């Protein structure tokens, strides 16, 4: 699936929820259920320091696709990471570079991607794109 | 006894809804809300008196100057300061600390020691680290115990003739601990060290008598005491302020300027370069009027009641740990807590969805968090306009967050 197709799928999923509690419970469950990153990659080098919660990101190139794993010490942040990883991982670097994150607004989680939120997510998205740019250069 | 329902009508913001729920504002240690009486003063200033001060011969300028200098007198009276020129109007607590730290550059030398408490806000650590880097002086930390209280025996042992400055907050912003500043000031003076007290967290709860305290410097911000942001005050004993060089150059702070030499204005203007926050200063005075009309004894009594009620209710939640002094008489109405296994950011996020404003994170006091080996806490801080019903809303919110996040 393309990034846009995955994002539309997520928007459809979130449309089923009636209120914030159901949305957040879903994100919390996503955050709890997914093993997001191998322990050996939870290093200082891979850490993105937000004032509030910390985020770890690791990337690998397999064939012409980038595989991302990530984690956070806060569960809601982790739930959003799970959603972002679902859209960005296993995609071609070019698609990742060109993708946007407007769908987060549509599923009612806009405030978590505010640059002033200091949870590390904005920096995380930048980091995902930086990896994609690096791998794109490698593929060229 | 104060009438909290009547008081609440003074604060228009308390009528707001957040995420469809009535706002429960429990982030008062970060900034207090502003009563209509203070908002009116700001509007009145810009509607009727706006002019630059201290230099105009015209009526508006004279009136604005009178209002601004009137505010300085209110501050003098409120804090029981001997001379009005010992009140330096600043942009806030951090500005005041930096002014003193900068001024001490010429008075401190290699081998001297500066003591700060383990409970400090970053604004009371970083300027002194910078001062130590400039001068070669050593920064030493007064340790605290597991209850977040300073170990006074260690403080006593750290004092020597090398100690030149001691900096302690009156009340910790992260935990609410009331520090024994009377003893700290007395002991520091025995070795001729100067003492600066950061009063940002104490002024909303306590009316300090600065002459009785015999403190050398005292700083605070108006926005913690129902005033506007961007204005505060630095108190310094006249002798100390005369020893410190000007902090910033510009208009207002000069006596005479030629290209060869400038002579500086007398206190307080020596430290007040440029056009100040005029409406802010006037509103600072109005905020003190407002608080004094309610009365600090009534405020302290009521907030203590809220603290006892909230501590009791929150303590009943399984897995909830409160940081800071166990004896509630040794802290103010701040409850810094965590729930085992849950990140404070997650609790704060769920509470916000329910209209409850708390602070989460390290509260600009990372060393305090490092001491307890935690990433941060959830901090609920109560003001005299909060109610027991709001405490109940917090408790229900925390229970719900715990249920969702466990």
Short mmCIF file of C-alpha atoms in Angstrom, two decimals, chain A:
data_model
loop_
_atom_site.label_atom_id
_atom_site.label_comp_id
_atom_site.label_asym_id
_atom_site.label_seq_id
_atom_site.Cartn_x
_atom_site.Cartn_y
_atom_site.Cartn_z
CA UNK A 1 0.00 0.00 0.00
CA UNK A 2 1.11 3.55 -0.59
CA UNK A 3 1.54 5.96 2.31
CA UNK A 4 -1.64 7.80 1.30
CA UNK A 5 -3.62 4.54 1.21
CA UNK A 6 -2.40 3.60 4.69
CA UNK A 7 -3.22 7.04 6.00
CA UNK A 8 -6.75 6.84 4.57
CA UNK A 9 -7.15 3.45 6.20
CA UNK A 10 -6.16 4.95 9.57
CA UNK A 11 -8.60 7.84 9.07
CA UNK A 12 -11.38 5.27 8.44
CA UNK A 13 -10.43 3.38 11.59
CA UNK A 14 -10.56 6.52 13.71
CA UNK A 15 -13.93 7.50 12.20
CA UNK A 16 -15.44 4.59 14.09
CA UNK A 17 -14.63 6.14 17.44
CA UNK A 18 -17.31 8.24 19.06
CA UNK A 19 -15.32 10.32 21.49
CA UNK A 20 -11.82 11.21 22.70
CA UNK A 21 -11.80 8.39 25.22
CA UNK A 22 -12.18 5.73 22.56
CA UNK A 23 -9.54 7.41 20.38
CA UNK A 24 -7.09 7.63 23.24
CA UNK A 25 -7.82 4.13 24.50
CA UNK A 26 -7.03 2.83 21.02
CA UNK A 27 -3.76 4.74 20.91
CA UNK A 28 -2.83 3.56 24.39
CA UNK A 29 -3.54 -0.03 23.35
CA UNK A 30 -1.43 0.45 20.22
CA UNK A 31 1.34 1.83 22.40
CA UNK A 32 1.15 -1.11 24.78
CA UNK A 33 0.86 -3.94 22.28
CA UNK A 34 3.64 -3.16 19.84
CA UNK A 35 7.26 -4.07 20.45
CA UNK A 36 8.60 -1.09 18.61
CA UNK A 37 12.35 -1.20 18.84
CA UNK A 38 15.04 -3.71 19.74
CA UNK A 39 16.69 -2.95 23.09
CA UNK A 40 20.15 -2.62 21.49
CA UNK A 41 18.91 0.38 19.50
CA UNK A 42 17.63 2.27 22.57
CA UNK A 43 20.93 4.11 22.77
CA UNK A 44 21.90 7.70 23.43
CA UNK A 45 22.71 8.05 19.70
CA UNK A 46 19.17 7.15 18.71
CA UNK A 47 17.42 9.27 21.30
CA UNK A 48 15.36 12.37 20.51
CA UNK A 49 15.03 14.44 23.64
CA UNK A 50 11.72 16.18 24.14
CA UNK A 51 11.18 18.16 27.31
CA UNK A 52 8.31 15.87 28.28
CA UNK A 53 8.86 12.43 26.80
CA UNK A 54 11.77 10.75 25.07
CA UNK A 55 11.70 9.04 21.67
CA UNK A 56 14.13 6.53 20.16
CA UNK A 57 14.31 5.94 16.41
CA UNK A 58 16.25 3.36 14.38
CA UNK A 59 16.26 2.83 10.59
CA UNK A 60 17.45 0.06 8.25
CA UNK A 61 17.45 -0.17 4.46
CA UNK A 62 16.19 -3.47 3.08
CA UNK A 63 16.23 -3.63 -0.69
CA UNK A 64 14.84 -0.26 -1.70
CA UNK A 65 12.60 0.12 1.36
CA UNK A 66 13.31 1.82 4.66
CA UNK A 67 12.29 -0.05 7.82
CA UNK A 68 11.75 2.06 10.91
CA UNK A 69 11.51 1.03 14.52
CA UNK A 70 10.93 3.49 17.35
CA UNK A 71 9.89 3.74 20.96
CA UNK A 72 9.01 6.23 23.70
CA UNK A 73 8.87 6.23 27.48
CA UNK A 74 5.35 7.72 27.38
CA UNK A 75 2.57 5.41 26.21
CA UNK A 76 0.44 7.98 24.34
CA UNK A 77 3.53 9.19 22.49
CA UNK A 78 4.27 5.53 21.75
CA UNK A 79 0.77 5.05 20.35
CA UNK A 80 1.25 7.93 17.95
CA UNK A 81 4.66 6.54 17.02
CA UNK A 82 2.96 3.24 16.18
CA UNK A 83 0.64 5.12 13.81
CA UNK A 84 3.52 7.03 12.21
CA UNK A 85 5.65 3.90 11.81
CA UNK A 86 2.71 2.14 10.18
CA UNK A 87 2.54 4.86 7.54
CA UNK A 88 6.26 5.46 6.97
CA UNK A 89 7.93 2.10 7.44
CA UNK A 90 8.51 -0.37 4.60
CA UNK A 91 8.27 2.42 2.04
CA UNK A 92 10.63 3.72 -0.64
CA UNK A 93 12.78 6.64 0.63
CA UNK A 94 11.37 8.95 -2.05
CA UNK A 95 7.79 8.28 -0.88
CA UNK A 96 8.81 9.01 2.72
CA UNK A 97 10.48 12.27 1.74
CA UNK A 98 7.38 13.40 -0.14
CA UNK A 99 4.82 12.25 2.45
CA UNK A 100 3.04 14.63 4.79
CA UNK A 101 1.39 14.09 8.17
CA UNK A 102 -1.87 16.01 7.62
CA UNK A 103 -3.83 12.84 8.44
CA UNK A 104 -2.90 13.27 12.12
CA UNK A 105 -5.12 16.37 12.11
CA UNK A 106 -8.00 14.37 10.59
CA UNK A 107 -7.86 11.73 13.34
CA UNK A 108 -8.04 14.38 16.07
CA UNK A 109 -4.47 14.13 17.33
CA UNK A 110 -3.14 17.39 15.91
CA UNK A 111 -2.08 18.78 19.28
CA UNK A 112 0.46 15.99 19.71
CA UNK A 113 2.38 17.12 16.64
CA UNK A 114 2.56 20.76 17.71
CA UNK A 115 6.15 22.03 17.75
CA UNK A 116 5.50 23.46 21.22
CA UNK A 117 4.35 20.15 22.67
CA UNK A 118 7.94 19.10 23.40
CA UNK A 119 7.20 15.36 23.29
CA UNK A 120 9.85 14.64 20.65
CA UNK A 121 7.36 13.71 17.91
CA UNK A 122 8.03 16.66 15.61
CA UNK A 123 11.75 15.97 15.83
CA UNK A 124 11.01 12.31 15.26
CA UNK A 125 9.25 12.99 11.95
CA UNK A 126 12.18 15.17 10.89
CA UNK A 127 14.49 12.32 11.82
CA UNK A 128 12.46 9.80 9.76
CA UNK A 129 12.76 12.09 6.76
CA UNK A 130 16.48 12.60 7.34
CA UNK A 131 16.99 8.82 7.27
CA UNK A 132 14.95 8.65 4.06
CA UNK A 133 17.08 11.38 2.47
CA UNK A 134 20.26 9.56 3.49
CA UNK A 135 19.04 6.24 2.07
CA UNK A 136 17.78 7.92 -1.10
CA UNK A 137 21.31 9.26 -1.65
CA UNK A 138 22.67 5.76 -1.05
CA UNK A 139 20.25 4.25 -3.60
CA UNK A 140 21.23 6.83 -6.21
#
